[in-house]
PDB file of C-alpha atoms in Angstrom:
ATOM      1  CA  UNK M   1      25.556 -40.839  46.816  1.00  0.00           C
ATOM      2  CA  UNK M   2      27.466 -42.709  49.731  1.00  0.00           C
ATOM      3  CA  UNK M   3      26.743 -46.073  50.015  1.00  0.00           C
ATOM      4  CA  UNK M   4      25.774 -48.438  52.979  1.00  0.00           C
ATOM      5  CA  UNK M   5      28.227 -47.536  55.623  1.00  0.00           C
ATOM      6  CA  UNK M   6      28.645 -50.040  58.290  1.00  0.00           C
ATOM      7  CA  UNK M   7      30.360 -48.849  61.811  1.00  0.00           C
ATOM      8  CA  UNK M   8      33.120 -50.087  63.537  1.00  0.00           C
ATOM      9  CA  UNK M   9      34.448 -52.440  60.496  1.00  0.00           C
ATOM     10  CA  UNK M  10      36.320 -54.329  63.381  1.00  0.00           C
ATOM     11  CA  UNK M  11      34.933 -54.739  66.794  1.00  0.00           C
ATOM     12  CA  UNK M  12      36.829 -57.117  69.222  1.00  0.00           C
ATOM     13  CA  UNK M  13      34.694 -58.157  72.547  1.00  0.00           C
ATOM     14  CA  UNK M  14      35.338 -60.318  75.584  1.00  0.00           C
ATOM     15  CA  UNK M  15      32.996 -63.482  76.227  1.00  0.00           C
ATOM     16  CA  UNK M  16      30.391 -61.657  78.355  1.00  0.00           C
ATOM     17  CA  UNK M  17      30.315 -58.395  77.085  1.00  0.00           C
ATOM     18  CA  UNK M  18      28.010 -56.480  74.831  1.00  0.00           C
ATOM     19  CA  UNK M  19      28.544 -55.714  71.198  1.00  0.00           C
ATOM     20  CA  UNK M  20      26.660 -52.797  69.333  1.00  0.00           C
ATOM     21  CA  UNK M  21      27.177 -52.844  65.342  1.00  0.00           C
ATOM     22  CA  UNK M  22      25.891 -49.707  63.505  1.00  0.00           C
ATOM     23  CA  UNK M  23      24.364 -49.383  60.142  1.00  0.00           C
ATOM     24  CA  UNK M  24      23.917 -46.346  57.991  1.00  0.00           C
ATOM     25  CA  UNK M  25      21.506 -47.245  54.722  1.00  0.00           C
ATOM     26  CA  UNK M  26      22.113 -45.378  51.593  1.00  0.00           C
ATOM     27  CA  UNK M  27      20.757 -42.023  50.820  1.00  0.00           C
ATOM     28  CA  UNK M  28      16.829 -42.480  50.193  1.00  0.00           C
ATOM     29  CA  UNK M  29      16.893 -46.123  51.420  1.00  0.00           C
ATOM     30  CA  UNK M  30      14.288 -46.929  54.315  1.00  0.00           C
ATOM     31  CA  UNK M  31      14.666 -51.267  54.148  1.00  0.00           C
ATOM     32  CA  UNK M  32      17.485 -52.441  56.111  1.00  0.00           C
ATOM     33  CA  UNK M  33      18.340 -55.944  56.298  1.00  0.00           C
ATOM     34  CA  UNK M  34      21.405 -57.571  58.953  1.00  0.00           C
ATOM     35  CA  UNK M  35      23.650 -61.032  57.514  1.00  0.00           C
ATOM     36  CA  UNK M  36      25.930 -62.618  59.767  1.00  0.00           C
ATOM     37  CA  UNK M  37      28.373 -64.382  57.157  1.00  0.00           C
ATOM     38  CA  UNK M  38      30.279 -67.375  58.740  1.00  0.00           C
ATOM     39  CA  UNK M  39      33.529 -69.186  57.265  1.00  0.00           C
ATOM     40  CA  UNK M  40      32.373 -72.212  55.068  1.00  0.00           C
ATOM     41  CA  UNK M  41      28.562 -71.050  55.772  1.00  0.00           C
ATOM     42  CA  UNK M  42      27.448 -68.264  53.899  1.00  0.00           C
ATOM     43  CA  UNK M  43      25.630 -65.568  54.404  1.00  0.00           C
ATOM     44  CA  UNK M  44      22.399 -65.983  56.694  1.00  0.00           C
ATOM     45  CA  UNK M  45      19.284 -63.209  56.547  1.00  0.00           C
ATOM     46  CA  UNK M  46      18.904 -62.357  60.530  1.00  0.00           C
ATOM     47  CA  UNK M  47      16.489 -59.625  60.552  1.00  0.00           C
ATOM     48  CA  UNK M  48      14.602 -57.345  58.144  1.00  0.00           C
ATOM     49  CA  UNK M  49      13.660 -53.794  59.483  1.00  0.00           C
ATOM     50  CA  UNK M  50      11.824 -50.971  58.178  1.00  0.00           C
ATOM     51  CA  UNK M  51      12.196 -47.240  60.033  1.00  0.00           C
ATOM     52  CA  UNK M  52      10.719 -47.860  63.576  1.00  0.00           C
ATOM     53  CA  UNK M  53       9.608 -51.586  62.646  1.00  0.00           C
ATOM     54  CA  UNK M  54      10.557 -55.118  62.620  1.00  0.00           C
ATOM     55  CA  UNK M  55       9.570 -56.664  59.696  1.00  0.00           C
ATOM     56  CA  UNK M  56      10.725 -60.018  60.091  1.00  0.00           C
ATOM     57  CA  UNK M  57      13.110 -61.333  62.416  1.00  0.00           C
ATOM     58  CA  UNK M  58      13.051 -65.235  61.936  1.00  0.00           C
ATOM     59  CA  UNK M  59      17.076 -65.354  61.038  1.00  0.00           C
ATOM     60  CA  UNK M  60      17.703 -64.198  64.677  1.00  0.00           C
ATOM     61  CA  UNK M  61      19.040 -65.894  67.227  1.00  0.00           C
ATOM     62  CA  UNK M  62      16.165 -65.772  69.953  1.00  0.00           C
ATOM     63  CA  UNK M  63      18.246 -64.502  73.134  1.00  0.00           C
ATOM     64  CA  UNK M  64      20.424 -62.292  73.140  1.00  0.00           C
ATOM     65  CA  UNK M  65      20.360 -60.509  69.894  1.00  0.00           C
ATOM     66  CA  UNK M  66      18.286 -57.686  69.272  1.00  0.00           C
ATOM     67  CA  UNK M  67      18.141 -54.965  66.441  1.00  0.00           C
ATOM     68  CA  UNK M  68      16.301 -51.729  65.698  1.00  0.00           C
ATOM     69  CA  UNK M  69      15.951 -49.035  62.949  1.00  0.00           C
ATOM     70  CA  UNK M  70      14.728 -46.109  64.811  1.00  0.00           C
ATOM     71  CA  UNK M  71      13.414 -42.798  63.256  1.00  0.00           C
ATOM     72  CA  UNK M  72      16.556 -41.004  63.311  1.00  0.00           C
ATOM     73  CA  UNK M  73      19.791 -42.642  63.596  1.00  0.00           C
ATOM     74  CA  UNK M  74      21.073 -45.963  62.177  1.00  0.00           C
ATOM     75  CA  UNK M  75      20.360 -49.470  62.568  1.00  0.00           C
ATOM     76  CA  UNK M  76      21.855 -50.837  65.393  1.00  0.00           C
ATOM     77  CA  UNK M  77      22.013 -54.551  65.951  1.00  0.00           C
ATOM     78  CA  UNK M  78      22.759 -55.608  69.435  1.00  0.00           C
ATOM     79  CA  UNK M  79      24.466 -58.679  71.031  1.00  0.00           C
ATOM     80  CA  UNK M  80      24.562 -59.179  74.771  1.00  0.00           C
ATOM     81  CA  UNK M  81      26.798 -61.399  76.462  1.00  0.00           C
ATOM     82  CA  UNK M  82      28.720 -62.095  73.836  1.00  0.00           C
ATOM     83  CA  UNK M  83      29.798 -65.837  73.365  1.00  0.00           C
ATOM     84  CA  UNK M  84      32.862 -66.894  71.106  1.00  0.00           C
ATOM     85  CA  UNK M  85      30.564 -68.896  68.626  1.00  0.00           C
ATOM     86  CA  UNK M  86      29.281 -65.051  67.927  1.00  0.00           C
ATOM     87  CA  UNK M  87      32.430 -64.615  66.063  1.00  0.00           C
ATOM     88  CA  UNK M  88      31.259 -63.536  62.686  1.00  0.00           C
ATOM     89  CA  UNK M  89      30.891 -60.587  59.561  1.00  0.00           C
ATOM     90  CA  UNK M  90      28.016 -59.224  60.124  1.00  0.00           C
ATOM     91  CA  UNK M  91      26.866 -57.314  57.145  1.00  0.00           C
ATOM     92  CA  UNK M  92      23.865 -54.654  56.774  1.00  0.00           C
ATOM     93  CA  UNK M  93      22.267 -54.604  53.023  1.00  0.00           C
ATOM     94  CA  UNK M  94      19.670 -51.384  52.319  1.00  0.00           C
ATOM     95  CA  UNK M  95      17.323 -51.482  49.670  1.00  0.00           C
ATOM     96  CA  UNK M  96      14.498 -48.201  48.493  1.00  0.00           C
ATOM     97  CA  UNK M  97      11.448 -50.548  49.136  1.00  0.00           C
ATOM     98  CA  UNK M  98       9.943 -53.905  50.024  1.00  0.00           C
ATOM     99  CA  UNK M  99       9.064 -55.407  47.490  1.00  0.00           C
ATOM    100  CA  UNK M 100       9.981 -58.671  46.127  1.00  0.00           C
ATOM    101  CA  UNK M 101      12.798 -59.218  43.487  1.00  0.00           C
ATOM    102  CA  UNK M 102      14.443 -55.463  44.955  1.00  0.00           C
ATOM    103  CA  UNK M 103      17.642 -55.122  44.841  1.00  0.00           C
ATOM    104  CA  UNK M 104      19.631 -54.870  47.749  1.00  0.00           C
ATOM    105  CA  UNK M 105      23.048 -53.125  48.729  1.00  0.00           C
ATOM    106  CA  UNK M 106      25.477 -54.365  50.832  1.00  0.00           C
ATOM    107  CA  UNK M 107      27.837 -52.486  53.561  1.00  0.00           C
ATOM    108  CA  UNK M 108      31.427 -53.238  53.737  1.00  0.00           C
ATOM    109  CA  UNK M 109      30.796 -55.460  57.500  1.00  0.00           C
ATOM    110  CA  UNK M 110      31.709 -55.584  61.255  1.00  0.00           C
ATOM    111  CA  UNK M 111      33.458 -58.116  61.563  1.00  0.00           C
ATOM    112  CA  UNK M 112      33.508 -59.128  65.454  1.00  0.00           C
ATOM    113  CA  UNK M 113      35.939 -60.987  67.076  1.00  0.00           C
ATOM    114  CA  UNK M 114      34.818 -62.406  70.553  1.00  0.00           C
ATOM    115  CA  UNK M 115      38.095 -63.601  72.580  1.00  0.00           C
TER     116      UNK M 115
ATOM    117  CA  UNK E   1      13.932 -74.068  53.421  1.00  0.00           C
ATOM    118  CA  UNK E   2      15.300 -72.717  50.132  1.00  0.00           C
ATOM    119  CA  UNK E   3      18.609 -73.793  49.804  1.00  0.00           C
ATOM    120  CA  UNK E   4      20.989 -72.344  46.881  1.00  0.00           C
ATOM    121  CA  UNK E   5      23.356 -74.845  45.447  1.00  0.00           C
ATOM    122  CA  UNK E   6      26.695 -73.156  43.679  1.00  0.00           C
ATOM    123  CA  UNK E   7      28.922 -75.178  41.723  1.00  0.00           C
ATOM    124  CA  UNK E   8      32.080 -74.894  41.755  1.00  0.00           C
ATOM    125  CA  UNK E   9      33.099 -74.289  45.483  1.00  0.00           C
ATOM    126  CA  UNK E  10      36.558 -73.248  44.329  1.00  0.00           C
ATOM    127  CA  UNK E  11      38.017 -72.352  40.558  1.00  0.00           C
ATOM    128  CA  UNK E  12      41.684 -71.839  39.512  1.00  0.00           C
ATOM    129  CA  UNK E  13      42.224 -70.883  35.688  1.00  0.00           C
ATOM    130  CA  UNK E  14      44.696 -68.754  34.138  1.00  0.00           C
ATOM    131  CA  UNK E  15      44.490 -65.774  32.535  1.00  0.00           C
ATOM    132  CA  UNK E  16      41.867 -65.574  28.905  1.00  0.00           C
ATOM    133  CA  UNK E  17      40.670 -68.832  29.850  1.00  0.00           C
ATOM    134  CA  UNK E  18      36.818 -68.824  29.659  1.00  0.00           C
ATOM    135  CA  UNK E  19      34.633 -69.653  32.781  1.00  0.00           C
ATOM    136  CA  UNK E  20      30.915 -70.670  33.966  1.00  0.00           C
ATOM    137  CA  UNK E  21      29.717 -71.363  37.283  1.00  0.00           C
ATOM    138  CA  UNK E  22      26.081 -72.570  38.596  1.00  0.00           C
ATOM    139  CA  UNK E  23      23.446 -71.711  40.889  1.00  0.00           C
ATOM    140  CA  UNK E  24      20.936 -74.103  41.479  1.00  0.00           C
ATOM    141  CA  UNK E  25      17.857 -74.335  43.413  1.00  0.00           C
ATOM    142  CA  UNK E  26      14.563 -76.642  43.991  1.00  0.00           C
ATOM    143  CA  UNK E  27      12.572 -73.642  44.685  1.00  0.00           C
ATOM    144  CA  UNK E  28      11.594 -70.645  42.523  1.00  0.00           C
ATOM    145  CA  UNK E  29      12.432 -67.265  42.773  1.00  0.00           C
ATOM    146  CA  UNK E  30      10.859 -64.124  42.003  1.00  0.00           C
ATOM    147  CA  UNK E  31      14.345 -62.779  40.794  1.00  0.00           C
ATOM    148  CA  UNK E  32      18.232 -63.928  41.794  1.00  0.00           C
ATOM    149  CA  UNK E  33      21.246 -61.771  42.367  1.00  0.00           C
ATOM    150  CA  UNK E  34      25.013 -61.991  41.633  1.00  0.00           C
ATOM    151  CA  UNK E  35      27.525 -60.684  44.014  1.00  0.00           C
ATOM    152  CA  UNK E  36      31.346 -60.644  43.749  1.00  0.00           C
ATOM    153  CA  UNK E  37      32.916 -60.298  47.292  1.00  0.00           C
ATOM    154  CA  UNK E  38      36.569 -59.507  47.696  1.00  0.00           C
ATOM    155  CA  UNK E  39      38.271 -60.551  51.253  1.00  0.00           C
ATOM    156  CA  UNK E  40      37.277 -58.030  53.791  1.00  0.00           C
ATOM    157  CA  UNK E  41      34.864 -56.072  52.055  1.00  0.00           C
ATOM    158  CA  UNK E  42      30.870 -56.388  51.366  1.00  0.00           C
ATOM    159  CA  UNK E  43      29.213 -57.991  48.437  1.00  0.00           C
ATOM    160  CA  UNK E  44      28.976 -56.144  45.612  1.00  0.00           C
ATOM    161  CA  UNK E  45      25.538 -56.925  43.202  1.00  0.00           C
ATOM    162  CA  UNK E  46      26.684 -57.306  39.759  1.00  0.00           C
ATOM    163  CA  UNK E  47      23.293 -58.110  38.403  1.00  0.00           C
ATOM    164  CA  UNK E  48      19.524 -58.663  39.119  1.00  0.00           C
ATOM    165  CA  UNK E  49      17.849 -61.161  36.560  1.00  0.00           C
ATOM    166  CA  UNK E  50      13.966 -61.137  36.920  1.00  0.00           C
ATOM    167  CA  UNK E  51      12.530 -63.207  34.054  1.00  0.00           C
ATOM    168  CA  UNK E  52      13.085 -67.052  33.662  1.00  0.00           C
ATOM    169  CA  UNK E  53      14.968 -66.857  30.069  1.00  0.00           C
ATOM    170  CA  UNK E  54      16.168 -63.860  30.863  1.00  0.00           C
ATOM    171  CA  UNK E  55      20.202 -62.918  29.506  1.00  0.00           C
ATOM    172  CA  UNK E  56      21.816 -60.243  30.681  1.00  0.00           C
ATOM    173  CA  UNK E  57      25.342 -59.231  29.985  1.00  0.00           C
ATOM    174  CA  UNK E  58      27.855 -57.062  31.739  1.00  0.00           C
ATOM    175  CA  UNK E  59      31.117 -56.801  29.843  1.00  0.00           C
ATOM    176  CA  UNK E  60      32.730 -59.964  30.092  1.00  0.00           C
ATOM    177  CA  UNK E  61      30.552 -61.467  32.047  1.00  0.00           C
ATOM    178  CA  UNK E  62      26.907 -62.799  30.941  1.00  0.00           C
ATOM    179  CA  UNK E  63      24.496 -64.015  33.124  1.00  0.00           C
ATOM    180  CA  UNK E  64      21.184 -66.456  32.577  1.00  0.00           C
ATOM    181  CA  UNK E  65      18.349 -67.160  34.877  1.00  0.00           C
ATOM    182  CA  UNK E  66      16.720 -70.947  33.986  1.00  0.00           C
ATOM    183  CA  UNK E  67      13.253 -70.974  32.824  1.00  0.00           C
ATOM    184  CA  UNK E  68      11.899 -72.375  35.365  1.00  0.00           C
ATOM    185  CA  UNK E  69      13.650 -69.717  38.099  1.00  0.00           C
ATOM    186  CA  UNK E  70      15.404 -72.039  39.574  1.00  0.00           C
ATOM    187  CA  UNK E  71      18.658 -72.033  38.434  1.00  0.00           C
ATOM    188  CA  UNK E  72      21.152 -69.278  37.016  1.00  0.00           C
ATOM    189  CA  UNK E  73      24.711 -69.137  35.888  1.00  0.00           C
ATOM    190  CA  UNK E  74      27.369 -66.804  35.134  1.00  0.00           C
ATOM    191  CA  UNK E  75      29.823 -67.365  32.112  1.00  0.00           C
ATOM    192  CA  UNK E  76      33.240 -65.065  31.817  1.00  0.00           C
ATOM    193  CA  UNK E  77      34.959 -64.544  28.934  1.00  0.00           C
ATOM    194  CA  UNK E  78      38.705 -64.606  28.673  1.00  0.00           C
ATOM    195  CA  UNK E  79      38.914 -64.259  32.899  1.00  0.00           C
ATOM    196  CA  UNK E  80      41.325 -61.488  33.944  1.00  0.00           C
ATOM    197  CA  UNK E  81      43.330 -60.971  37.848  1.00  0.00           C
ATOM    198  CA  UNK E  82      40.665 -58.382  38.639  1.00  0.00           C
ATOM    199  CA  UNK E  83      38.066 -60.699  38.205  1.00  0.00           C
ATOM    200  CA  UNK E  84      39.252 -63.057  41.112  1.00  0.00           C
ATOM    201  CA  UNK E  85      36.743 -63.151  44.107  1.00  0.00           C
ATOM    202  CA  UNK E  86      33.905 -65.123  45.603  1.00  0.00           C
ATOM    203  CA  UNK E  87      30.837 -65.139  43.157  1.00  0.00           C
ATOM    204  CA  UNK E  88      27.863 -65.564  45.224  1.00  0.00           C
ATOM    205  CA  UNK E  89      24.044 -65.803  43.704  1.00  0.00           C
ATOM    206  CA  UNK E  90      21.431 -64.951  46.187  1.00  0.00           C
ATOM    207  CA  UNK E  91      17.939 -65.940  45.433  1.00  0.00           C
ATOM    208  CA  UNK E  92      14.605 -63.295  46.562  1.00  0.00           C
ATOM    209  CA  UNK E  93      11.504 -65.950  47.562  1.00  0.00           C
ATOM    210  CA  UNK E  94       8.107 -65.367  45.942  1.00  0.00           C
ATOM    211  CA  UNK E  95       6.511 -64.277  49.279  1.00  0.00           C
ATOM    212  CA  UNK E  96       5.911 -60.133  49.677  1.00  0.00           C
ATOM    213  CA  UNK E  97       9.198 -58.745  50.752  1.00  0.00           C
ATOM    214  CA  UNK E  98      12.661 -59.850  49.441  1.00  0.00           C
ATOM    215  CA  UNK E  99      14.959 -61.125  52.211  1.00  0.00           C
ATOM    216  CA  UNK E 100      17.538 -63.192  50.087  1.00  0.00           C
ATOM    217  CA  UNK E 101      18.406 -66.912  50.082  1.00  0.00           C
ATOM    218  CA  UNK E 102      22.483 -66.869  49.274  1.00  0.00           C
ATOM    219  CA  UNK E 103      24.640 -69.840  48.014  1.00  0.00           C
ATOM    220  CA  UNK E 104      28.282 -70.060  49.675  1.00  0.00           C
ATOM    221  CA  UNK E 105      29.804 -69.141  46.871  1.00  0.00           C
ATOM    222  CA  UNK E 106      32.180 -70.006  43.906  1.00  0.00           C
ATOM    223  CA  UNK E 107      35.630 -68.537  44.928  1.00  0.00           C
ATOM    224  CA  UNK E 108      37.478 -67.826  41.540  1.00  0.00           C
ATOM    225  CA  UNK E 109      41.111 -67.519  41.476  1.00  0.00           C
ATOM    226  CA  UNK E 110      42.672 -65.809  37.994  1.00  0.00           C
ATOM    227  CA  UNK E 111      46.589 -66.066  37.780  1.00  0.00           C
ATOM    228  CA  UNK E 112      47.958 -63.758  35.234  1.00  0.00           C
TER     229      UNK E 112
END
């Protein structure tokens, strides 16, 4: 059973561009949560999505960042116009369902560089 | 705001030397995590404890969560190389779907 698989696992943008981070859950999984891990800050919950739905998006930035789970495909989490404090891992966890105290499994990261 | 304290930030012991670090919280949680993340890579969960009380061991490693859910920490027992990484303990709220609360981490450093 693969686990999460996160894609690119490097991702290097101009200030002003857009960066697209992909996110494939684990076989069976239908939760998908995005982190954006910081030096000296930790991990930070951005956005919880179930297949076609936002769940709960209070961890994200209110401009400029955008995610979705659609039916078929990955996650994708979106940035526009990058800026250079967007600098971060970004890490996609999966989990089999919703309720509290579930475990959830963790991708390997994108980690994007803005220059 | 739940906030996750972890104690130590850093740890440098030598090799069979024994170990505990702390997660600590003013809130409850339904359950808490353990991760060990190695540089470049993803957090992997080493454990999910669920019931305050509750002991769980892996190996080397045993874990507690406090009886009041707030607090957990994770002993190791004669610490080997492979066991150097960032130890983080993320924290799932009481409310209906688990996003987790994360600490930044005990980074553990074992010299052979």
């Amino acid at each position: 059973n693969a686990g999460v698989m996160q894609n690119p696992r490097h991702l290097v943008r101009r200030r002003g561009q857009e960066a697209r981070l992909r996110c494939s859950p684990m076989k069976g999984h239908s939760h998908v949560y995005w982190y954006r891990q910081l030096p000296e800050e930790g991990l930070k919950f951005m956005v919880y999505l179930q297949k076609e739905n936002i769940i709960d998006e209070s961890g994200m930035p209110k401009e400029r960042f955008s995610a979705e789970f659609p039916k078929e495909g990955p996650s994708i989490l979106r940035i526009q116009q990058v800026v250079r404090g967007d600098s971060a891992a970004y890490f996609c966890a999966s989990s089999p369902i919703g309720e509290r105290g579930n475990e959830q499994f963790f991708g390997p990261g994108t980690r994007l560089t803005v220059l | 705001t739940q906030l996750l304290e972890q104690s130590p930030q850093f740890l440098s012991i030598q090799e069979g030397e024994n170990l505990t670090v702390y997660c600590n919280s003013s809130s409850v949680f339904s359950s808490l995590q353990w991760y060990r993340q190695e540089p470049g890579e993803g957090p992997v969960l080493l454990v999910t404890v669920v019931t305050g009380g509750e002991v769980k061991k892996l190996k080397r490693l045993t874990f507690q969560f406090g009886d009041a859910r707030k607090d957990s920490s994770l002993h190791i027992t004669a610490a080997q190389p492979g066991d150097t990484g960032l130890y983080l303990c993320a924290g799932a709220s009481s409310e209906r779907y688990s996003t987790l609360t994360f600490g930044k981490g005990t980074m553990l450093l074992v010299s052979p």
